[in-house]
mmCIF file of C-alpha atoms in Angstrom:
data_model
loop_
_atom_site.group_PDB
_atom_site.id
_atom_site.type_symbol
_atom_site.label_atom_id
_atom_site.label_comp_id
_atom_site.label_asym_id
_atom_site.label_seq_id
_atom_site.Cartn_x
_atom_site.Cartn_y
_atom_site.Cartn_z
ATOM 1 C CA MET O 578 241.776 227.897 -14.585
ATOM 2 C CA VAL O 579 241.979 226.042 -11.284
ATOM 3 C CA ASN O 580 239.185 223.696 -12.356
ATOM 4 C CA HIS O 581 241.055 222.897 -15.567
ATOM 5 C CA LEU O 582 244.181 222.063 -13.600
ATOM 6 C CA LYS O 583 242.200 219.784 -11.288
ATOM 7 C CA LEU O 584 240.632 218.074 -14.264
ATOM 8 C CA PHE O 585 244.055 217.605 -15.879
ATOM 9 C CA ALA O 586 245.410 216.103 -12.635
ATOM 10 C CA ILE O 587 242.483 213.683 -12.367
ATOM 11 C CA VAL O 588 242.794 212.551 -15.993
ATOM 12 C CA SER O 589 246.569 212.125 -15.627
ATOM 13 C CA ALA O 590 246.111 210.036 -12.467
ATOM 14 C CA CYS O 591 243.591 207.807 -14.242
ATOM 15 C CA LEU O 592 245.931 207.270 -17.173
ATOM 16 C CA LEU O 593 248.843 206.392 -14.910
ATOM 17 C CA THR O 594 246.684 203.970 -12.923
ATOM 18 C CA SER O 595 245.392 202.179 -16.006
ATOM 19 C CA THR O 596 248.914 201.918 -17.435
ATOM 20 C CA SER O 597 250.409 200.439 -14.262
ATOM 21 C CA SER O 598 247.667 197.816 -13.967
ATOM 22 C CA ALA O 599 247.683 196.772 -17.628
ATOM 23 C CA ALA O 600 246.806 193.124 -18.073
ATOM 24 C CA VAL O 601 249.694 190.700 -18.413
ATOM 25 C CA ASN O 602 248.671 187.742 -20.572
ATOM 26 C CA LEU O 603 251.313 185.018 -20.461
ATOM 27 C CA THR O 604 251.409 181.978 -22.750
ATOM 28 C CA PHE O 605 253.296 178.961 -21.413
ATOM 29 C CA GLY O 606 254.251 176.002 -23.590
ATOM 30 C CA VAL O 607 253.580 172.481 -22.325
ATOM 31 C CA GLY O 608 255.222 169.492 -23.953
ATOM 32 C CA MET O 609 252.210 167.209 -23.676
ATOM 33 C CA THR O 610 248.819 166.914 -25.340
ATOM 34 C CA SER O 611 245.603 168.139 -23.756
ATOM 35 C CA LYS O 612 244.528 164.464 -23.667
ATOM 36 C CA ASN O 613 247.164 163.761 -21.050
ATOM 37 C CA PRO O 614 245.451 163.112 -17.686
ATOM 38 C CA LEU O 615 247.758 165.651 -16.053
ATOM 39 C CA TRP O 616 246.684 168.489 -18.370
ATOM 40 C CA PRO O 617 243.606 169.660 -16.377
ATOM 41 C CA LYS O 618 245.666 169.791 -13.196
ATOM 42 C CA LEU O 619 248.431 171.826 -14.824
ATOM 43 C CA HIS O 620 245.771 174.181 -16.161
ATOM 44 C CA LEU O 621 244.274 174.561 -12.669
ATOM 45 C CA TYR O 622 247.726 175.108 -11.163
ATOM 46 C CA ALA O 623 248.473 177.854 -13.701
ATOM 47 C CA GLN O 624 245.143 179.460 -12.820
ATOM 48 C CA LYS O 625 245.949 179.431 -9.101
ATOM 49 C CA ILE O 626 249.394 180.938 -9.733
ATOM 50 C CA SER O 627 247.734 183.658 -11.818
ATOM 51 C CA GLU O 628 245.262 184.450 -9.034
ATOM 52 C CA GLN O 629 247.995 184.756 -6.419
ATOM 53 C CA ALA O 630 250.231 186.835 -8.711
ATOM 54 C CA GLY O 631 247.501 189.473 -9.094
ATOM 55 C CA SER O 632 244.244 190.144 -10.871
ATOM 56 C CA ASP O 633 246.122 191.575 -13.865
ATOM 57 C CA VAL O 634 248.070 188.353 -14.584
ATOM 58 C CA THR O 635 246.760 185.406 -16.582
ATOM 59 C CA ILE O 636 248.660 182.281 -17.641
ATOM 60 C CA LYS O 637 247.429 180.306 -20.633
ATOM 61 C CA LEU O 638 248.799 176.852 -21.446
ATOM 62 C CA ILE O 639 249.208 175.648 -25.015
ATOM 63 C CA GLU O 640 250.488 172.402 -26.516
ATOM 64 C CA VAL O 641 254.007 172.759 -27.924
ATOM 65 C CA PRO O 642 256.370 170.001 -29.089
ATOM 66 C CA PHE O 643 258.717 169.246 -26.202
ATOM 67 C CA LEU O 644 261.846 169.816 -28.285
ATOM 68 C CA ARG O 645 260.804 173.336 -29.350
ATOM 69 C CA ILE O 646 259.826 174.882 -26.017
ATOM 70 C CA GLU O 647 263.275 176.067 -24.886
ATOM 71 C CA SER O 648 264.100 177.878 -28.128
ATOM 72 C CA LEU O 649 260.668 179.534 -28.263
ATOM 73 C CA VAL O 650 260.989 180.831 -24.684
ATOM 74 C CA ALA O 651 264.556 182.026 -25.336
ATOM 75 C CA LYS O 652 263.365 183.927 -28.415
ATOM 76 C CA GLY O 653 260.442 185.434 -26.507
ATOM 77 C CA GLU O 654 257.905 183.747 -28.795
ATOM 78 C CA LEU O 655 256.616 181.894 -25.732
ATOM 79 C CA ASP O 656 256.388 183.663 -22.388
ATOM 80 C CA GLY O 657 257.325 180.725 -20.191
ATOM 81 C CA ASP O 658 257.532 177.044 -19.376
ATOM 82 C CA PHE O 659 257.398 174.674 -16.424
ATOM 83 C CA GLY O 660 260.859 173.171 -16.715
ATOM 84 C CA ARG O 661 263.769 171.400 -15.045
ATOM 85 C CA GLU O 662 267.081 173.212 -14.803
ATOM 86 C CA GLU O 663 269.057 170.036 -15.464
ATOM 87 C CA GLU O 664 266.897 169.431 -18.533
ATOM 88 C CA SER O 665 267.293 172.601 -20.539
ATOM 89 C CA TYR O 666 268.067 176.326 -20.683
ATOM 90 C CA ALA O 667 271.754 175.738 -19.940
ATOM 91 C CA SER O 668 272.588 177.265 -23.321
ATOM 92 C CA SER O 669 269.956 180.022 -23.018
ATOM 93 C CA LYS O 670 270.833 181.607 -19.670
ATOM 94 C CA ASP O 671 271.239 185.076 -21.176
ATOM 95 C CA SER O 672 267.803 184.884 -22.804
ATOM 96 C CA ILE O 673 265.670 183.547 -19.959
ATOM 97 C CA VAL O 674 264.961 184.152 -16.293
ATOM 98 C CA ARG O 675 264.233 181.447 -13.752
ATOM 99 C CA VAL O 676 261.590 182.181 -11.126
ATOM 100 C CA GLU O 677 263.566 181.511 -7.966
ATOM 101 C CA GLU O 678 260.860 179.715 -5.973
ATOM 102 C CA LYS O 679 260.861 176.010 -6.775
ATOM 103 C CA ILE O 680 257.494 174.527 -7.724
ATOM 104 C CA ALA O 681 258.364 171.034 -6.491
ATOM 105 C CA ASP O 682 260.874 168.222 -6.679
ATOM 106 C CA LEU O 683 259.731 166.251 -9.685
ATOM 107 C CA GLU O 684 260.096 162.505 -9.139
ATOM 108 C CA PHE O 685 260.372 159.966 -11.943
ATOM 109 C CA VAL O 686 258.981 156.446 -11.785
ATOM 110 C CA LEU O 687 258.180 153.468 -13.978
ATOM 111 C CA VAL O 688 254.578 152.621 -14.766
ATOM 112 C CA SER O 689 253.865 148.996 -15.650
ATOM 113 C CA TYR O 690 251.237 146.276 -15.491
ATOM 114 C CA SER O 691 253.513 144.033 -13.444
ATOM 115 C CA ASN O 692 254.699 144.558 -9.888
ATOM 116 C CA GLY O 693 257.964 142.942 -10.976
ATOM 117 C CA TYR O 694 259.156 146.417 -11.961
ATOM 118 C CA GLN O 695 258.360 148.010 -8.629
ATOM 119 C CA ASN O 696 262.029 148.290 -7.798
ATOM 120 C CA GLY O 697 264.071 150.034 -10.475
ATOM 121 C CA ARG O 698 267.009 147.659 -10.098
ATOM 122 C CA GLN O 699 264.721 144.791 -11.073
ATOM 123 C CA ALA O 700 263.981 146.656 -14.302
ATOM 124 C CA ARG O 701 267.521 146.348 -15.636
ATOM 125 C CA ASN O 702 267.512 145.565 -19.365
ATOM 126 C CA SER O 703 263.723 145.782 -19.442
ATOM 127 C CA ARG O 704 262.053 147.562 -22.355
ATOM 128 C CA VAL O 705 261.144 151.113 -21.316
ATOM 129 C CA ALA O 706 259.416 153.861 -23.292
ATOM 130 C CA ALA O 707 260.896 157.286 -22.465
ATOM 131 C CA GLN O 708 260.575 160.911 -23.612
ATOM 132 C CA ILE O 709 262.533 161.756 -26.752
ATOM 133 C CA GLY O 710 264.938 164.658 -26.318
ATOM 134 C CA SER O 711 264.837 164.517 -22.514
ATOM 135 C CA HIS O 712 268.259 164.611 -20.867
ATOM 136 C CA THR O 713 266.624 163.481 -17.626
ATOM 137 C CA HIS O 714 265.110 160.381 -19.228
ATOM 138 C CA VAL O 715 268.413 159.494 -20.904
ATOM 139 C CA ARG O 716 270.223 159.916 -17.598
ATOM 140 C CA ILE O 717 267.778 157.636 -15.773
ATOM 141 C CA CYS O 718 267.946 154.990 -18.482
ATOM 142 C CA LYS O 719 271.745 154.951 -18.367
ATOM 143 C CA GLU O 720 271.890 154.940 -14.578
ATOM 144 C CA TRP O 721 269.420 152.053 -14.288
ATOM 145 C CA ALA O 722 270.706 150.187 -17.390
ATOM 146 C CA MET O 723 267.337 150.164 -19.116
ATOM 147 C CA ASN O 724 266.664 149.342 -22.746
ATOM 148 C CA CYS O 725 264.875 152.560 -23.684
ATOM 149 C CA THR O 726 262.811 153.433 -26.729
ATOM 150 C CA TYR O 727 262.289 157.176 -27.076
ATOM 151 C CA THR O 728 258.938 158.586 -28.205
ATOM 152 C CA ASN O 729 257.416 162.048 -28.352
ATOM 153 C CA GLN O 730 254.188 161.976 -26.335
ATOM 154 C CA SER O 731 253.151 160.157 -23.173
ATOM 155 C CA ALA O 732 250.069 158.949 -25.056
ATOM 156 C CA ASN O 733 252.408 157.095 -27.432
ATOM 157 C CA ARG O 734 254.209 155.560 -24.475
ATOM 158 C CA MET O 735 250.940 154.364 -22.935
ATOM 159 C CA GLU O 736 249.920 152.783 -26.233
ATOM 160 C CA MET O 737 253.247 150.958 -26.370
ATOM 161 C CA LEU O 738 252.651 149.670 -22.851
ATOM 162 C CA ARG O 739 249.101 148.547 -23.605
ATOM 163 C CA THR O 740 250.224 146.654 -26.712
ATOM 164 C CA ASN O 741 253.134 144.972 -24.882
ATOM 165 C CA ARG O 742 255.787 146.654 -27.020
ATOM 166 C CA VAL O 743 257.490 147.768 -23.800
ATOM 167 C CA ASP O 744 257.522 146.485 -20.242
ATOM 168 C CA SER O 745 257.088 149.886 -18.605
ATOM 169 C CA ILE O 746 257.040 153.614 -19.287
ATOM 170 C CA LEU O 747 259.083 156.351 -17.625
ATOM 171 C CA VAL O 748 257.068 159.362 -16.449
ATOM 172 C CA ALA O 749 256.955 161.952 -13.680
ATOM 173 C CA LEU O 750 255.217 160.757 -10.515
ATOM 174 C CA MET O 751 252.490 163.400 -10.935
ATOM 175 C CA GLU O 752 251.578 161.884 -14.282
ATOM 176 C CA ALA O 753 251.945 158.323 -13.019
ATOM 177 C CA LEU O 754 249.400 158.962 -10.261
ATOM 178 C CA GLU O 755 246.908 160.232 -12.840
ATOM 179 C CA ILE O 756 247.526 157.212 -15.078
ATOM 180 C CA ALA O 757 246.867 154.912 -12.119
ATOM 181 C CA LYS O 758 243.542 156.664 -11.502
ATOM 182 C CA THR O 759 242.356 156.717 -15.093
ATOM 183 C CA GLU O 760 243.577 153.357 -16.393
ATOM 184 C CA THR O 761 240.543 151.092 -16.158
ATOM 185 C CA LYS O 762 241.486 148.035 -18.225
ATOM 186 C CA ARG O 763 244.368 146.697 -16.129
ATOM 187 C CA GLU O 764 245.927 147.242 -12.727
ATOM 188 C CA VAL O 765 248.815 149.695 -12.795
ATOM 189 C CA TYR O 766 251.968 149.443 -10.690
ATOM 190 C CA LEU O 767 254.394 152.264 -9.936
ATOM 191 C CA SER O 768 258.065 151.757 -9.196
ATOM 192 C CA ASP O 769 260.003 153.381 -6.401
ATOM 193 C CA SER O 770 261.348 156.843 -7.201
ATOM 194 C CA LEU O 771 264.260 156.586 -9.654
ATOM 195 C CA HIS O 772 265.300 160.237 -9.770
ATOM 196 C CA LYS O 773 264.357 163.670 -8.417
ATOM 197 C CA ALA O 774 264.769 167.002 -10.184
ATOM 198 C CA PRO O 775 263.583 170.464 -9.093
ATOM 199 C CA LEU O 776 260.809 171.958 -11.210
ATOM 200 C CA TYR O 777 260.798 175.714 -11.870
ATOM 201 C CA ILE O 778 259.105 178.288 -14.048
ATOM 202 C CA PHE O 779 261.402 179.617 -16.776
ATOM 203 C CA MET O 780 260.390 182.822 -18.548
ATOM 204 C CA ALA O 781 261.512 184.943 -21.464
ATOM 205 C CA LYS O 782 263.929 187.674 -20.369
ATOM 206 C CA LYS O 783 261.388 190.394 -21.175
ATOM 207 C CA HIS O 784 259.291 189.202 -18.200
ATOM 208 C CA GLU O 785 262.099 189.473 -15.655
ATOM 209 C CA GLY O 786 260.092 192.046 -13.716
ATOM 210 C CA LEU O 787 257.349 189.479 -13.064
ATOM 211 C CA ALA O 788 259.639 186.824 -11.601
ATOM 212 C CA HIS O 789 259.357 188.099 -8.018
ATOM 213 C CA ARG O 790 255.554 188.204 -8.166
ATOM 214 C CA LEU O 791 255.363 184.676 -9.536
ATOM 215 C CA ALA O 792 257.789 183.444 -6.863
ATOM 216 C CA LYS O 793 255.499 184.842 -4.171
ATOM 217 C CA ALA O 794 252.506 183.217 -5.870
ATOM 218 C CA ILE O 795 254.230 179.815 -5.920
ATOM 219 C CA ARG O 796 255.111 180.117 -2.231
ATOM 220 C CA LYS O 797 251.478 180.914 -1.469
ATOM 221 C CA VAL O 798 249.969 177.921 -3.304
ATOM 222 C CA LYS O 799 252.514 175.644 -1.613
ATOM 223 C CA SER O 800 252.004 176.992 1.908
ATOM 224 C CA ASP O 801 248.190 177.025 1.820
ATOM 225 C CA GLY O 802 247.960 173.423 0.577
ATOM 226 C CA THR O 803 246.680 174.278 -2.904
ATOM 227 C CA PHE O 804 249.523 172.452 -4.625
ATOM 228 C CA SER O 805 249.058 169.202 -2.705
ATOM 229 C CA ARG O 806 245.276 169.341 -3.237
ATOM 230 C CA ILE O 807 245.719 169.674 -6.992
ATOM 231 C CA PHE O 808 248.468 167.099 -7.512
ATOM 232 C CA GLY O 809 247.917 164.816 -4.549
ATOM 233 C CA GLN O 810 251.502 165.034 -3.296
ATOM 234 C CA GLU O 811 253.762 167.287 -1.278
ATOM 235 C CA PRO O 812 255.712 169.968 -3.198
#
C-alpha cells in the first residue's frame, strides 16, 4: 500500500511539473514584409527575448497588414505586437496589456538620395512617402509641413523614392540604417531625428501573466548589449 502511495505521489509530481512548464508559443504580428531589411533583425530580437524569458517561451513573427494588427491583438487572435503607445491601443486598453519595460525610443527620419533633406526643416513641402494609417507619420508630416503620400509597405515607399515619385521616405531609424547598408545603386542620406516615440510590446489580455517575464527579458537584452549589437544603436 505504501509503495502505491509513493508511486501516486511521483506520478502526481510529474504531472504538475509538466503542466507548469507547458510551452508558450506566441505569435506576434509585424506590419512589414519579410523582404524588409529590418525583418531578420526583428526575428533575431524576438528569439533573444524568448531565450531570456525562459526555455518554454517562443515568439514567432508573421506578416500582418499594419492596419489590422491592433484589432487582432485586442481580440486575442494575435498574441502580441511591437508597438508605439501613441500609435494605437488607446481604444483597446481593456483588451490588451503593455509590457512595462520599454524596448527603445523609436526615432523617425527621412531617407533620400540628396543631402538637401538632411535637416527636416529643409524638407518643408517636399514630397514624402509615409506609412498609411500611422498616427505617428501623420503627426510628423503635419509638424514638419511635408507633402505626404501614404502607402502600405516600406517596399512601396522605396520604389517611389527610386523612381523619383517622392523626394524622401519617412521610416524608423532602425529601418533607415538597414536601407543605407543594403541600397547599392545610389548613396543614401538620412535626416536628423524628426520625432521619438517609445516602443513597447503589447499583448492580448490573456497573456497578462507573461508580461513580467517579458519585461525582465527586455531588460536583460538591453543591459548585456544584445539590443545594440542587433540594431546598431542604443536602446
